[in-house]
Amino acid sequence: MAETGTDIHKAQQLLRQGKLVAIPTETVYGLAADATNVTAVSRIYEAKNRPSFDPLIVHLHDVSQVEDYCRDVPEIFHRLYQKFSPGPVTYILKKTERIPDLVTSGHNTVGIRFPQHPLTRDLLKESQLPLAAPSANPFGYISPTSAAHVEEQLGRKVHYILDGGFSKIGIESTIIDLSNETPRVLRLGGLELEELESVTGKIEVNTSSSNPKAPGMLSAHYAPSKPVLLGDVQKLIEENRQKKLAVLSFHKKYDHPAVRCQLWLSTRAQMREAAANLFQSLRELDKLDVDLIIAEPLPEVGLGRAINDRLRRASHR
Ligand code: TXA
Ligand code: MG
């Protein structure tokens, strides 16, 4: 068991000693270490069982720290920062040598995020530490949206869990690559594409797993241990009627004897609520005595895009 609490001084002390601390953010919980301490950073990869080719995001308190860790910062960054940070967006920028290669898996760019959760903002402000933090789950599994989720899976590998309650957004940050002439989205996430485009104009989205710029966007990811099928729910139920089924839908109710349990992402059909419930629901269904989880895709707009992206990866075999 890891100690859990809200003591940012304790968290800061442990981070300065090179220890791992789980931190709450509005998207998902992160597994944090001092980004400038290579030994500490190597503990993140070890604890998550994460391949070293998959780079980490660095969390900062505010824009005044950016020049320390990034160079050739383009003007578009400042416009996006003004509008969306702190918040659920990560900027890929060219890095300075103060960011160790281990953090970026040898890339000359680094992902920078300014999280919004007040507890983590206090920690970042007090400590002024750059915190390298991936989502606090074993590699490939569902991301955690509460302190209990972190405890369940990484309790023995982390020194302290800063408990900030449930993550309000519940889906990881949107990643935008600003290290080239033309901005590109590498991961759909908590900041809606439409919002982003209100500043950038029409933007290219490349979230494919073969994209060498986002090595972590593997086809199979965010996955429960039970198989997930994504598609027309009624049809999938019929095709698998011999099995014990669980259904995860947006708001519709599906009745069938083979369905042992159904969860709704939002009975009011709200995207925000659906995103906030997504990972918690997948976790719950994964614990049931069923053979298969059948999931319904959401409308492909706003946060629905990011939710569908996670469901597709969760269902990839
Ligand atoms: O919302 C979030 O972004 C959460 C919270 C904790 O901040 N963090 C998170 O980290 O989701 P992680 O490590 O689970 O996902 C980060 C993704 C990975 O797919 C990684 O490959 C990509 O960001 N990434 C990190 N640095 C990159 C870089 N320099 N270039 C391209 N992709 C990068
Ligand atoms: Mg992750």
PDB file of N, CA and C in Angstrom, residues 12 16 59 73 157-158 164 169 172 194 203 205 233 248 266 281 298 307 317:
ATOM      1  N   GLN A  12       6.532  16.965  -2.406  1.00  0.00           N
ATOM      2  CA  GLN A  12       7.704  17.684  -2.907  1.00  0.00           C
ATOM      3  C   GLN A  12       9.004  17.075  -2.378  1.00  0.00           C
ATOM      4  N   ARG A  16      12.000  15.376  -4.566  1.00  0.00           N
ATOM      5  CA  ARG A  16      13.382  15.870  -4.506  1.00  0.00           C
ATOM      6  C   ARG A  16      14.373  14.761  -4.163  1.00  0.00           C
ATOM      7  N   HIS A  59       5.448  18.137 -16.963  1.00  0.00           N
ATOM      8  CA  HIS A  59       4.418  19.032 -16.433  1.00  0.00           C
ATOM      9  C   HIS A  59       5.065  20.237 -15.761  1.00  0.00           C
ATOM     10  N   VAL A  73      10.628  28.335 -29.444  1.00  0.00           N
ATOM     11  CA  VAL A  73       9.182  28.219 -29.176  1.00  0.00           C
ATOM     12  C   VAL A  73       8.415  29.125 -30.149  1.00  0.00           C
ATOM     13  N   LYS A 157       4.485   0.387  -6.031  1.00  0.00           N
ATOM     14  CA  LYS A 157       5.615   0.948  -6.774  1.00  0.00           C
ATOM     15  C   LYS A 157       5.753   2.450  -6.619  1.00  0.00           C
ATOM     16  N   VAL A 158       4.814   3.056  -5.905  1.00  0.00           N
ATOM     17  CA  VAL A 158       4.844   4.508  -5.767  1.00  0.00           C
ATOM     18  C   VAL A 158       4.929   4.844  -4.281  1.00  0.00           C
ATOM     19  N   GLY A 164      -6.510  13.748  -5.220  1.00  0.00           N
ATOM     20  CA  GLY A 164      -7.262  14.935  -5.631  1.00  0.00           C
ATOM     21  C   GLY A 164      -8.661  14.587  -6.091  1.00  0.00           C
ATOM     22  N   ILE A 169     -12.096  15.527 -16.196  1.00  0.00           N
ATOM     23  CA  ILE A 169     -12.226  15.311 -17.648  1.00  0.00           C
ATOM     24  C   ILE A 169     -12.195  13.821 -17.967  1.00  0.00           C
ATOM     25  N   GLU A 172      -7.177  11.494 -21.469  1.00  0.00           N
ATOM     26  CA  GLU A 172      -5.871  12.153 -21.519  1.00  0.00           C
ATOM     27  C   GLU A 172      -5.891  13.425 -22.375  1.00  0.00           C
ATOM     28  N   GLU A 194     -12.348  20.843 -32.304  1.00  0.00           N
ATOM     29  CA  GLU A 194     -13.030  22.046 -32.777  1.00  0.00           C
ATOM     30  C   GLU A 194     -12.532  23.284 -32.024  1.00  0.00           C
ATOM     31  N   ILE A 203      -6.686  21.761 -38.871  1.00  0.00           N
ATOM     32  CA  ILE A 203      -5.418  21.149 -38.466  1.00  0.00           C
ATOM     33  C   ILE A 203      -5.365  19.681 -38.856  1.00  0.00           C
ATOM     34  N   VAL A 205      -4.647  15.830 -38.444  1.00  0.00           N
ATOM     35  CA  VAL A 205      -4.663  14.897 -37.319  1.00  0.00           C
ATOM     36  C   VAL A 205      -3.979  13.621 -37.761  1.00  0.00           C
ATOM     37  N   VAL A 233     -24.074  -2.525 -31.423  1.00  0.00           N
ATOM     38  CA  VAL A 233     -24.252  -3.332 -30.213  1.00  0.00           C
ATOM     39  C   VAL A 233     -25.253  -4.459 -30.421  1.00  0.00           C
ATOM     40  N   LEU A 248     -21.257  -1.636 -22.797  1.00  0.00           N
ATOM     41  CA  LEU A 248     -20.957  -0.256 -22.444  1.00  0.00           C
ATOM     42  C   LEU A 248     -21.530   0.620 -23.555  1.00  0.00           C
ATOM     43  N   SER A 266     -23.356   8.059 -20.301  1.00  0.00           N
ATOM     44  CA  SER A 266     -24.100   9.231 -19.861  1.00  0.00           C
ATOM     45  C   SER A 266     -25.566   9.056 -20.214  1.00  0.00           C
ATOM     46  N   SER A 281     -15.731   3.059 -15.983  1.00  0.00           N
ATOM     47  CA  SER A 281     -16.690   2.050 -16.445  1.00  0.00           C
ATOM     48  C   SER A 281     -15.972   0.829 -17.015  1.00  0.00           C
ATOM     49  N   LEU A 298     -19.402   6.460 -29.996  1.00  0.00           N
ATOM     50  CA  LEU A 298     -20.174   7.692 -29.829  1.00  0.00           C
ATOM     51  C   LEU A 298     -20.182   8.477 -31.136  1.00  0.00           C
ATOM     52  N   ILE A 307     -13.076   9.762 -27.253  1.00  0.00           N
ATOM     53  CA  ILE A 307     -13.642   8.564 -26.615  1.00  0.00           C
ATOM     54  C   ILE A 307     -13.576   7.393 -27.592  1.00  0.00           C
ATOM     55  N   ARG A 317      -7.123  -6.133 -31.167  1.00  0.00           N
ATOM     56  CA  ARG A 317      -6.612  -7.449 -30.768  1.00  0.00           C
ATOM     57  C   ARG A 317      -5.276  -7.712 -31.410  1.00  0.00           C
TER      58      ARG A 317
END
